[in-house]
Short mmCIF file of N, CA and C in Angstrom, two decimals:
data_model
loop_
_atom_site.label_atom_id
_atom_site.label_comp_id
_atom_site.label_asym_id
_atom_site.label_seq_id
_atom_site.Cartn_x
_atom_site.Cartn_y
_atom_site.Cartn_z
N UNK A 1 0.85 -1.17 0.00
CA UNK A 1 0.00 0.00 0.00
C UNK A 1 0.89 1.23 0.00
N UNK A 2 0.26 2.26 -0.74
CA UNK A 2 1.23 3.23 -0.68
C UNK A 2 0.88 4.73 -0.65
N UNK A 3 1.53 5.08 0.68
CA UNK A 3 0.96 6.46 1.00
C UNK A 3 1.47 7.33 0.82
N UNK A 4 0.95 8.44 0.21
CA UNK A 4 1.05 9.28 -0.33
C UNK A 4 0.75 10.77 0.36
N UNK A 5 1.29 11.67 -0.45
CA UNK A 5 1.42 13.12 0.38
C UNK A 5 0.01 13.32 -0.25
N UNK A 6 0.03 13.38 -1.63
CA UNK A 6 -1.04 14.34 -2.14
C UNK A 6 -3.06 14.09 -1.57
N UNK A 7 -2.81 12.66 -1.25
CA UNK A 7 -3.96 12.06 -0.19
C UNK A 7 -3.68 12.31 0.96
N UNK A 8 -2.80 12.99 1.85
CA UNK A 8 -2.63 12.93 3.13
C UNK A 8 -3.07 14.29 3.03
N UNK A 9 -2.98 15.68 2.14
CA UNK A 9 -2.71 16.37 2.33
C UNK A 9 -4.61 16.84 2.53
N UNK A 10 -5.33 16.14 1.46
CA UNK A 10 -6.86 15.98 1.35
C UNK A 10 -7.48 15.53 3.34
N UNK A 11 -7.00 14.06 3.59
CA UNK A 11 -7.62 13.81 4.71
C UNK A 11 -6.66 12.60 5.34
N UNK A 12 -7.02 12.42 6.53
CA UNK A 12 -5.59 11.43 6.96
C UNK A 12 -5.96 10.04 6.61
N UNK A 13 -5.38 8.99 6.86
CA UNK A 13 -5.94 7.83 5.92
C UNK A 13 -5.71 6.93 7.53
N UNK A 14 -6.82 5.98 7.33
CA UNK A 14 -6.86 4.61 7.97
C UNK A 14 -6.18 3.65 6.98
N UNK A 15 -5.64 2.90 8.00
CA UNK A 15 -5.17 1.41 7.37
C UNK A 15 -5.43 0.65 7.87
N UNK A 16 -5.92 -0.90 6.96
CA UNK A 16 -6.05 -1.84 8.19
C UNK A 16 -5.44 -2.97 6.90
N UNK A 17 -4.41 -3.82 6.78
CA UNK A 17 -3.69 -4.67 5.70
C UNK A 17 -3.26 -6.23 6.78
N UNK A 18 -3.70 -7.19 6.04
CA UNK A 18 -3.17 -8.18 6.18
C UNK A 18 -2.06 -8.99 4.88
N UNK A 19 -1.06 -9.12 5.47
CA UNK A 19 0.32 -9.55 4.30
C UNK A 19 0.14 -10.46 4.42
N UNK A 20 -0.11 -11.79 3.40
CA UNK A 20 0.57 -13.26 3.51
C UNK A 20 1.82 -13.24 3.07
N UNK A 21 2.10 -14.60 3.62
CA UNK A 21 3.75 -14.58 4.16
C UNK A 21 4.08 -15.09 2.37
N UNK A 22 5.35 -14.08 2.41
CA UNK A 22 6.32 -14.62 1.14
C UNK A 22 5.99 -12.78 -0.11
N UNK A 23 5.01 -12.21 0.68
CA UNK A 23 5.14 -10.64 -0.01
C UNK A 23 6.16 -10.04 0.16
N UNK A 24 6.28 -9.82 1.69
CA UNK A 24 7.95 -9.05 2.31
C UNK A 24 8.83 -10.21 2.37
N UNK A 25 10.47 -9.61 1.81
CA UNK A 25 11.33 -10.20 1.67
C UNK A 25 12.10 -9.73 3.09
N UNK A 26 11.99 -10.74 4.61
CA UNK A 26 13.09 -10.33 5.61
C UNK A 26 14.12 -10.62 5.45
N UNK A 27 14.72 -11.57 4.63
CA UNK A 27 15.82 -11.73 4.52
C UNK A 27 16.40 -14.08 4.37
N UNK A 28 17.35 -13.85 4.13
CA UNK A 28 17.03 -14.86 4.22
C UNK A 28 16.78 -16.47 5.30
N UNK A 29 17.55 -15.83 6.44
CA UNK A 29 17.42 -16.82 7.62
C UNK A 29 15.59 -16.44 8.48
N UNK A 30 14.70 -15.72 8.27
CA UNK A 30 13.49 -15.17 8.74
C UNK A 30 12.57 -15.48 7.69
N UNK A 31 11.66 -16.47 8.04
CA UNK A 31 10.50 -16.73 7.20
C UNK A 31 9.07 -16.76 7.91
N UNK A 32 8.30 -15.59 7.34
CA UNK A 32 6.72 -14.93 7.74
C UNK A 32 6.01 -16.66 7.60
N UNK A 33 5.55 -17.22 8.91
CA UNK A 33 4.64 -17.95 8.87
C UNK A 33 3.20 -17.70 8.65
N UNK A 34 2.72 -16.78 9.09
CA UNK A 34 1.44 -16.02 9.56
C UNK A 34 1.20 -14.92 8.54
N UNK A 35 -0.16 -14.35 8.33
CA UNK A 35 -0.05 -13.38 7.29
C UNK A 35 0.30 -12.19 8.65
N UNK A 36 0.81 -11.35 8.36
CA UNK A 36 1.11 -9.85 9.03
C UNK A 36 0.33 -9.30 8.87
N UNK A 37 -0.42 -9.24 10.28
CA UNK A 37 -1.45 -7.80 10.60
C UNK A 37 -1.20 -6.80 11.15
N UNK A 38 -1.50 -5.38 9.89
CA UNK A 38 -1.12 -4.09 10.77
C UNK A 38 -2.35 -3.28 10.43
N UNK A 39 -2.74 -2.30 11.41
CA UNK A 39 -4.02 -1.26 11.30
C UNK A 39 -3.17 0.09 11.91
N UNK A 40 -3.66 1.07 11.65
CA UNK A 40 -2.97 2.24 12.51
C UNK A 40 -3.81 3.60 11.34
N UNK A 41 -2.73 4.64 11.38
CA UNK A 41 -3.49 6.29 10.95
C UNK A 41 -2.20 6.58 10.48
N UNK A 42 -2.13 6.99 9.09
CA UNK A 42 -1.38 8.15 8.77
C UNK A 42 -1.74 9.57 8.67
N UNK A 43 -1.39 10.62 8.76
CA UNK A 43 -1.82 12.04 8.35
C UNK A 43 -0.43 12.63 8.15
N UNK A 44 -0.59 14.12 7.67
CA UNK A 44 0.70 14.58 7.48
C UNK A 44 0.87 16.09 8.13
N UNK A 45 1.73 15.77 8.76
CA UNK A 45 2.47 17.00 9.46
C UNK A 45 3.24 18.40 9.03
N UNK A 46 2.72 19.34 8.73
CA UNK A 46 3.75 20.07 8.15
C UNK A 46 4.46 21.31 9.39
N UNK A 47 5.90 21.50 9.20
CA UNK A 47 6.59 21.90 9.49
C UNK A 47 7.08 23.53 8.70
N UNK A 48 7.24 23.94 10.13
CA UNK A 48 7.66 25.38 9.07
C UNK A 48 8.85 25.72 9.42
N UNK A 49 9.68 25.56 8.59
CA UNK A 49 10.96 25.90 8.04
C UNK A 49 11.50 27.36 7.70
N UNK A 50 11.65 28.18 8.70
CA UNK A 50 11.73 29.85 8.11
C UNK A 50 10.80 30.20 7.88
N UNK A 51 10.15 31.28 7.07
CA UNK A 51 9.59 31.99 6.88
C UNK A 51 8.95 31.30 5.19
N UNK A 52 9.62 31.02 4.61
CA UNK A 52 9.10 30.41 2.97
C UNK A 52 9.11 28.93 2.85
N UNK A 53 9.72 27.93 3.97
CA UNK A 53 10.05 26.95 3.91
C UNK A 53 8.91 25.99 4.68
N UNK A 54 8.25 24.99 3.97
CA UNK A 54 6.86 24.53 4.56
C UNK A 54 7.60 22.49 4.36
N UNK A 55 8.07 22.15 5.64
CA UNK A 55 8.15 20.58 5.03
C UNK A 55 6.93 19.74 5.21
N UNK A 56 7.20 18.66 4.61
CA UNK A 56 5.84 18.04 5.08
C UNK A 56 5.97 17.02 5.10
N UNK A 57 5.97 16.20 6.62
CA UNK A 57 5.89 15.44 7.02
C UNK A 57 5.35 14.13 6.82
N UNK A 58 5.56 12.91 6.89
CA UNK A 58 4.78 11.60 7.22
C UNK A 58 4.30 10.76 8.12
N UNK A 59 3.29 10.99 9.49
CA UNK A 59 3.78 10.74 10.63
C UNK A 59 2.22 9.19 10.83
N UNK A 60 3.15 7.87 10.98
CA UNK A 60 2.13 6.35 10.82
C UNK A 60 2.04 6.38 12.33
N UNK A 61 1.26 5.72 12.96
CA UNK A 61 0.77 5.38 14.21
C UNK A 61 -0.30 4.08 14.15
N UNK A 62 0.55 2.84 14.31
CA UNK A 62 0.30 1.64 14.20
C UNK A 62 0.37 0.52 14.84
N UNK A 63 0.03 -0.40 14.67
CA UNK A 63 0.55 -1.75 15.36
C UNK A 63 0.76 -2.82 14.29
N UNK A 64 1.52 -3.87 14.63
CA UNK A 64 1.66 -5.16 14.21
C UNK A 64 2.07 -5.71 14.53
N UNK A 65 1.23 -7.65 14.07
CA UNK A 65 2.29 -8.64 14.73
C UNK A 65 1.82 -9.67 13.45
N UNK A 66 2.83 -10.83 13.40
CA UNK A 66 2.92 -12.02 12.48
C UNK A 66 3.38 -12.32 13.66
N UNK A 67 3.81 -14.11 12.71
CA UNK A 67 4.88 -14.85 13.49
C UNK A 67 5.88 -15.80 12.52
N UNK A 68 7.19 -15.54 13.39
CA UNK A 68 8.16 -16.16 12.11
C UNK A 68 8.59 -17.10 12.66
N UNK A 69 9.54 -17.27 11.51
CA UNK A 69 10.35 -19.04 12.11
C UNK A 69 11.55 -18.48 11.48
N UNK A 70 12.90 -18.36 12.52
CA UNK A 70 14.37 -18.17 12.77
C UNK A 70 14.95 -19.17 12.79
N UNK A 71 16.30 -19.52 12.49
CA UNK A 71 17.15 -21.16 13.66
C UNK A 71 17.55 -20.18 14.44
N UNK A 72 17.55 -21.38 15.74
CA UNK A 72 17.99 -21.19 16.85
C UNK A 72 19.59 -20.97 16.93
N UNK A 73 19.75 -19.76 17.40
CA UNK A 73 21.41 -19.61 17.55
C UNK A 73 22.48 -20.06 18.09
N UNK A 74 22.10 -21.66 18.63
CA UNK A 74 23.15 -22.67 18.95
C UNK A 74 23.11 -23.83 17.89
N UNK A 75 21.38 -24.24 17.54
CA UNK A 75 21.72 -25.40 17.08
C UNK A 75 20.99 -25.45 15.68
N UNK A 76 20.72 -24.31 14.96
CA UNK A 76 20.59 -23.84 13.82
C UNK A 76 18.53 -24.51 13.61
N UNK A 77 17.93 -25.22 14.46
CA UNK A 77 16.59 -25.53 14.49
C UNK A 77 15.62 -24.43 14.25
N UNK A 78 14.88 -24.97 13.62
CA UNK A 78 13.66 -24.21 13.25
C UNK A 78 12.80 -23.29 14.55
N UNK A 79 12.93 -22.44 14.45
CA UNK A 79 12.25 -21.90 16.08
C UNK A 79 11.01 -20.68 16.00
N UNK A 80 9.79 -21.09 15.90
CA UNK A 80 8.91 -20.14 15.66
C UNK A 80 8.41 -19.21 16.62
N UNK A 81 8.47 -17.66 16.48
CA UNK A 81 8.61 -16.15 17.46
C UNK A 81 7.37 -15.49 16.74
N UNK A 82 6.55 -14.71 17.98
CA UNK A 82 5.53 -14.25 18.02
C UNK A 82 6.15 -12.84 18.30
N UNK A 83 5.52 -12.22 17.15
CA UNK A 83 6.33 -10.55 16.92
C UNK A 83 5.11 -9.81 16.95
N UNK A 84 5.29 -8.54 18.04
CA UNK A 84 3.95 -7.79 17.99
C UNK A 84 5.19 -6.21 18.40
N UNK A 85 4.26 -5.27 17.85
CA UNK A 85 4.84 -3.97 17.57
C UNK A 85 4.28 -3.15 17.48
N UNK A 86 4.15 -2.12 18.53
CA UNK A 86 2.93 -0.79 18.22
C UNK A 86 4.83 -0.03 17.26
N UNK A 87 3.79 1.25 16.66
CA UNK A 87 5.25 2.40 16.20
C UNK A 87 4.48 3.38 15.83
N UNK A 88 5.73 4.19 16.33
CA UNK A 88 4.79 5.88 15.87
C UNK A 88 6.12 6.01 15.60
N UNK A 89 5.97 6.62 14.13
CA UNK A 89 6.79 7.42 12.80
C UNK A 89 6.62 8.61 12.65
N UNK A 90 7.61 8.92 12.08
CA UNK A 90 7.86 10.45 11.49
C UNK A 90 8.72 10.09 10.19
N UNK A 91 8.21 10.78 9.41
CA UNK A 91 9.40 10.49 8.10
C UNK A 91 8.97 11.98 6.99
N UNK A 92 10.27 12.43 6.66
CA UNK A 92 10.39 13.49 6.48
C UNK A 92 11.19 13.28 4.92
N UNK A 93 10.82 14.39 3.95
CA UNK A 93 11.42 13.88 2.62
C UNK A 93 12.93 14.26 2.53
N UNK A 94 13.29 13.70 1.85
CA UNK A 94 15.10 13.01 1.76
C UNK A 94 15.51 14.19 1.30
N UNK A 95 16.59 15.08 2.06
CA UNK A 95 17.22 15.87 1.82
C UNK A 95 16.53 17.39 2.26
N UNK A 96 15.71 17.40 2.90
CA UNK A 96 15.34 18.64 3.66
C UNK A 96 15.77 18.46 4.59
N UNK A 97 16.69 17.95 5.43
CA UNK A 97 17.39 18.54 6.18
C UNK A 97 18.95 18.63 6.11
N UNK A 98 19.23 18.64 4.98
CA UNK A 98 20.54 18.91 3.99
C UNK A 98 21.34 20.42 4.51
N UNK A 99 22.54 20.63 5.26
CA UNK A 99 23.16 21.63 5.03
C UNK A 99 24.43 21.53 4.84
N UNK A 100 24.92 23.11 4.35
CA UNK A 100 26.17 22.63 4.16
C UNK A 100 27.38 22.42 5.57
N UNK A 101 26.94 23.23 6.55
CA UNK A 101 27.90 22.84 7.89
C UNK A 101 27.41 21.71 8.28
N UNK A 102 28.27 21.17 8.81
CA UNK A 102 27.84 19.56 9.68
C UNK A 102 27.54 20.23 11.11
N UNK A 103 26.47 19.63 11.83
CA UNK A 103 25.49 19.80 12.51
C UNK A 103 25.64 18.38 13.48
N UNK A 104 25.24 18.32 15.19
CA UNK A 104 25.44 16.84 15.54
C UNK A 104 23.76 16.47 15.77
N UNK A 105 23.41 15.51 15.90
CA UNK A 105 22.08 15.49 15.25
C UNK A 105 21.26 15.31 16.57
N UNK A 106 20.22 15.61 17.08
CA UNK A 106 19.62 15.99 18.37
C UNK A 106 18.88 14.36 18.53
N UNK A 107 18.21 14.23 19.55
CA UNK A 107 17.31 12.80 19.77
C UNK A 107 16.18 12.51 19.44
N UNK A 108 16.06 13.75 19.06
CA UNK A 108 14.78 13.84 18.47
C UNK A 108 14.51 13.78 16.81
N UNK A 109 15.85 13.70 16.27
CA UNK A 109 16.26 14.06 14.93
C UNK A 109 16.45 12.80 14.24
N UNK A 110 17.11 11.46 15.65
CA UNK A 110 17.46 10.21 15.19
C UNK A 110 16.21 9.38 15.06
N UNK A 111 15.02 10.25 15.59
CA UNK A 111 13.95 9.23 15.54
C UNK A 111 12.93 9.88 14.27
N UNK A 112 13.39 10.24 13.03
CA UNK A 112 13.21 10.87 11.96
C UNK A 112 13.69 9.95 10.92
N UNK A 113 12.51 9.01 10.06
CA UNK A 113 13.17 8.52 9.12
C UNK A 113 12.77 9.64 7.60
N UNK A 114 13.44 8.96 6.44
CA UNK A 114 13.35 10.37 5.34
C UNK A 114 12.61 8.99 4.32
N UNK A 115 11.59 9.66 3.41
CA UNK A 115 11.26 8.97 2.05
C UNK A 115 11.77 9.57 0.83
N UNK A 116 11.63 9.13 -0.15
CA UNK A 116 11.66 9.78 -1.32
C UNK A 116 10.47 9.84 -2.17
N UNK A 117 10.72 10.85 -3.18
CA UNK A 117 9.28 11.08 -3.91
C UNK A 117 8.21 11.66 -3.60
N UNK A 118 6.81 10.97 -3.85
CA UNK A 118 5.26 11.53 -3.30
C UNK A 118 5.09 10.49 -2.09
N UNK A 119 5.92 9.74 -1.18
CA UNK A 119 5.21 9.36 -0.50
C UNK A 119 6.40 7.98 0.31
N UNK A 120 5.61 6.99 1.17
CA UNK A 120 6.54 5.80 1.16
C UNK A 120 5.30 4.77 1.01
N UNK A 121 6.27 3.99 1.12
CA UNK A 121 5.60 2.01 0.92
C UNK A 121 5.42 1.47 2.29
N UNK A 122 4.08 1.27 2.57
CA UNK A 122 3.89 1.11 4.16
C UNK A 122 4.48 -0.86 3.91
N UNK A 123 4.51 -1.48 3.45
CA UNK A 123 5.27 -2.52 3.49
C UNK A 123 7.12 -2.69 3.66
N UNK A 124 7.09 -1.41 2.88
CA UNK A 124 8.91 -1.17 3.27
C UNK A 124 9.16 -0.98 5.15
N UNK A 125 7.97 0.12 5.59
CA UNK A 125 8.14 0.16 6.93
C UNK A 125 7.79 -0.60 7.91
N UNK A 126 6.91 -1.66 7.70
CA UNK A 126 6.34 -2.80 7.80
C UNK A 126 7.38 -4.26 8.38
N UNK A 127 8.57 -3.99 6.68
CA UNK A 127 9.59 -4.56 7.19
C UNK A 127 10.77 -4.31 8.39
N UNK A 128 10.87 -3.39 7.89
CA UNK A 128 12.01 -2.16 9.03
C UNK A 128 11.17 -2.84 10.76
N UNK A 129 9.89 -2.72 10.96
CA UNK A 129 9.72 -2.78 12.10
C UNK A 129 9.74 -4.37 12.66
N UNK A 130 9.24 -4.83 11.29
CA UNK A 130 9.27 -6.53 11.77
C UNK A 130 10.87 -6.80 12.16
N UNK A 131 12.04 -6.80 11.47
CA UNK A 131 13.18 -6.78 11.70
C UNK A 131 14.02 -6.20 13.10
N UNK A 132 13.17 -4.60 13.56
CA UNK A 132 13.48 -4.43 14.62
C UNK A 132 13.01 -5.16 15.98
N UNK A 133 11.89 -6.22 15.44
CA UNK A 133 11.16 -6.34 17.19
C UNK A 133 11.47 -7.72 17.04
N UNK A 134 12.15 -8.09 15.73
CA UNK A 134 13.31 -9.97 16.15
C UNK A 134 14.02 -9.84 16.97
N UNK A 135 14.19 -10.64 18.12
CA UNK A 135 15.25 -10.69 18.54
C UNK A 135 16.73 -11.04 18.55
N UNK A 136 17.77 -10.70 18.74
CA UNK A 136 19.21 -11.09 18.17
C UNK A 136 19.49 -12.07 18.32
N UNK A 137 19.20 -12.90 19.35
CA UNK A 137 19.53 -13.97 19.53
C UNK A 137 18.40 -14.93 20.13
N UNK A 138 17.57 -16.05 19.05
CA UNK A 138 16.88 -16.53 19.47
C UNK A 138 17.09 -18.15 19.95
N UNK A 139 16.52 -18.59 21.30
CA UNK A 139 17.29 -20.27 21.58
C UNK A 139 15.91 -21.32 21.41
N UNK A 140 15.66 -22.03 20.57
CA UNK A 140 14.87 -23.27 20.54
C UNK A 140 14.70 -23.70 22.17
N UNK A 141 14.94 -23.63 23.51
CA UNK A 141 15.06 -23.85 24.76
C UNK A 141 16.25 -23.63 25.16
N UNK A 142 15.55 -23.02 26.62
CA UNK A 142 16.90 -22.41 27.43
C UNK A 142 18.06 -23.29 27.73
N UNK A 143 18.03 -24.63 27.84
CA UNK A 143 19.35 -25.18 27.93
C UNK A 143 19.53 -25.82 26.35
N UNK A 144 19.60 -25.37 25.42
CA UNK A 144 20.08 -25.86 23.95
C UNK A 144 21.46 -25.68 23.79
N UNK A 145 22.09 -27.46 23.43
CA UNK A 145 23.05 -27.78 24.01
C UNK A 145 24.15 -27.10 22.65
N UNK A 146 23.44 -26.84 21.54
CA UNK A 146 24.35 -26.10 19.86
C UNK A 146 24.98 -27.73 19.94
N UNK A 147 25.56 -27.39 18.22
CA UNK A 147 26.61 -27.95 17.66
C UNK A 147 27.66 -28.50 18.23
N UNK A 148 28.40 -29.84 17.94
CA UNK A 148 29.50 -29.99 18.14
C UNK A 148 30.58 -28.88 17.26
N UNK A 149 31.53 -28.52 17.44
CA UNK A 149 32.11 -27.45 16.78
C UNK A 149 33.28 -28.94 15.90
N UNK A 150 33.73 -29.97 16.12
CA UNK A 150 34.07 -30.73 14.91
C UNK A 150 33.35 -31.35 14.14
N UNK A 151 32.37 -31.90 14.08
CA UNK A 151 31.52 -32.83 13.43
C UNK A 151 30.20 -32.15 13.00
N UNK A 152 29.93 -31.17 13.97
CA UNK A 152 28.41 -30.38 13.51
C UNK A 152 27.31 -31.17 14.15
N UNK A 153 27.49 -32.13 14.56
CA UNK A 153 26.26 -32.87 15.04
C UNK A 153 25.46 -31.74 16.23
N UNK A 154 24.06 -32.17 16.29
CA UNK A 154 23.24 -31.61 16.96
C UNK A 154 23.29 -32.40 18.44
N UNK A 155 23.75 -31.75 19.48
CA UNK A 155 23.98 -32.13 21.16
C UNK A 155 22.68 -32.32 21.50
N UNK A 156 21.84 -31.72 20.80
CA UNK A 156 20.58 -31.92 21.53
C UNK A 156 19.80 -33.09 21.34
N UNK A 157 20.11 -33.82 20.09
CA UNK A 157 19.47 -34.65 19.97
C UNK A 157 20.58 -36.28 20.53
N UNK A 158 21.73 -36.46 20.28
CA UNK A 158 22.45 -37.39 21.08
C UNK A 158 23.84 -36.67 21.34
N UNK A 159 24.83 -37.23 22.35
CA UNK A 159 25.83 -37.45 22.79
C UNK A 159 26.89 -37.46 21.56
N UNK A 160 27.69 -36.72 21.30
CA UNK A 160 28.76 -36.24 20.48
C UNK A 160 30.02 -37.88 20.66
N UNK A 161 29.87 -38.79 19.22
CA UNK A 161 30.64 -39.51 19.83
C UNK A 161 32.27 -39.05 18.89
N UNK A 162 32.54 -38.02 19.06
CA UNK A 162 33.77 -37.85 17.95
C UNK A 162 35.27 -38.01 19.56
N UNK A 163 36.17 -38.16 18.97
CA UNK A 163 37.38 -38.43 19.81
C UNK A 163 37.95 -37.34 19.54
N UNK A 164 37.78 -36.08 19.22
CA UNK A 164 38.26 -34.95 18.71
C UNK A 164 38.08 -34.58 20.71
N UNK A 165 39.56 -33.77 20.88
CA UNK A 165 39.74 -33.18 21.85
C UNK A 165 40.19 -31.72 21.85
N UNK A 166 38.88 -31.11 22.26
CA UNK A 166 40.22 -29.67 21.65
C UNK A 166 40.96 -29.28 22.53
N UNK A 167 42.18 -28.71 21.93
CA UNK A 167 42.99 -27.98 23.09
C UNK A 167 43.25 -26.73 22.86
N UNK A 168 43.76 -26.18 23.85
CA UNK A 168 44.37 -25.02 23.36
C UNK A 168 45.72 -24.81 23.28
N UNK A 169 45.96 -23.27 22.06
CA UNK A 169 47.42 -23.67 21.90
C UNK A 169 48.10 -22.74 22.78
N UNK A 170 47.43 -22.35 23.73
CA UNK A 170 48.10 -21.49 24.98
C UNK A 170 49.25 -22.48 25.41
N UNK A 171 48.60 -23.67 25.48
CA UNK A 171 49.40 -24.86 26.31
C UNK A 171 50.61 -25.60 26.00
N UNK A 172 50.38 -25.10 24.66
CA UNK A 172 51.45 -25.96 24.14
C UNK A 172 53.36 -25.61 24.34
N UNK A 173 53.49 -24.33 24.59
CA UNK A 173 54.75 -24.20 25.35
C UNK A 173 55.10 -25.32 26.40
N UNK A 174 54.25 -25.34 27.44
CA UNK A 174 54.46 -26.32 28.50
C UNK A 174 54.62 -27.30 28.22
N UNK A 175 53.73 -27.65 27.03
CA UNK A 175 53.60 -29.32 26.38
C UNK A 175 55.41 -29.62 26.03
N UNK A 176 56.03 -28.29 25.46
CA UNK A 176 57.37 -28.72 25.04
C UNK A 176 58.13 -28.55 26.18
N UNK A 177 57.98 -27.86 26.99
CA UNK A 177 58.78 -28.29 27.82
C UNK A 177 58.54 -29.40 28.97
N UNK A 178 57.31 -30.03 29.04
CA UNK A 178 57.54 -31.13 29.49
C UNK A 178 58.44 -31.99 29.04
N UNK A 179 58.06 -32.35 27.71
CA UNK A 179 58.61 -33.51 26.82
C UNK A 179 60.48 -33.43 26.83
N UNK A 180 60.84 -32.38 27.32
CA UNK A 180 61.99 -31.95 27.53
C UNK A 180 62.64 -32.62 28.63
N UNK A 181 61.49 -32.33 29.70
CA UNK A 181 62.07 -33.02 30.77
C UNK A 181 62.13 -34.60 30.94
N UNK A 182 61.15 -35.30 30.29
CA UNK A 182 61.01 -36.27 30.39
C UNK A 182 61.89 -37.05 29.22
N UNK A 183 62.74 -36.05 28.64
CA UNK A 183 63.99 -37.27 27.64
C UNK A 183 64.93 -37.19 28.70
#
């Protein structure tokens, strides 16, 4: 769906969109099980800029949630996450706030995204938010035992039978000078 200034500027718009999964591209380890439901209000904000200078704003006020399926970050398993997300936006067009001195940018400034053109793609922001409310590190269960790091086998499902010992090579000085002592 795609919103636009020249309709915002008429009356503010309701949304209410359900995505089935495989429209938005998250990437490739994140796959939309669920269709994505979001409802919320756009309208547009304008800003006055000096005396001749009128910006005009994009400001969404929404919610959403799907649910995806990640691997788990020990043992690479399929692990399905329930993502829900209110957001209130601001997005301002690309390059109005362009100067030529460099400026350090206030907190209020970082929570300012920019579009281009007549408008943005409420599915582009859609994604942006699904992506932000994944978490970094997701575990199939709290004691998930991961990978053997030689063989790859999954700990969780049996007992690692490899004879691989690792060591470290911190040790290995000592190792020579044992062997030293013992000729």
């Amino acid at each position: 769906m795609f919103i636009g200034i020249r309709e915002l500027e008429f009356r503010p718009l309701d949304f209410r969109e359900e995505i089935r999964p495989g429209v938005i591209d998250f990437g490739g380890d994140i796959e939309q099980k669920m269709p994505l439901e979001t409802s919320g209000h756009a309208d547009l904000v304008e800003e006055h800029h000096g005396k001749h200078q009128i910006i005009k704003d994009i400001r969404l006020k929404g919610d959403l949630s799907t649910q995806l399926e990640l691997p788990c970050a020990r043992c690479l398993e399929p692990v399905r996450q329930e993502v829900a997300r209110k957001f209130d936006l601001l997005y301002r067009p690309q390059g109005s706030d362009a100067r030529a001195e460099e400026l350090s940018v206030t907190d209020a400034e970082a929570e300012i995204g920019y579009y281009r053109g007549d408008g943005i793609e409420l599915d582009d922001v859609l994604r942006e938010q699904v992506l932000l409310a994944v978490p970094l590190k997701v575990l199939c269960r709290e004691d998930c035992k991961g990978l053997c790091p030689h063989c790859g086998g999954n700990l969780n499902e049996a007992q690692c039978s490899c004879s691989w010992k690792a060591e470290d090579p911190r040790w290995e000085a000592l190792k020579d000078i044992r062997k030293k002592l013992e000729q």
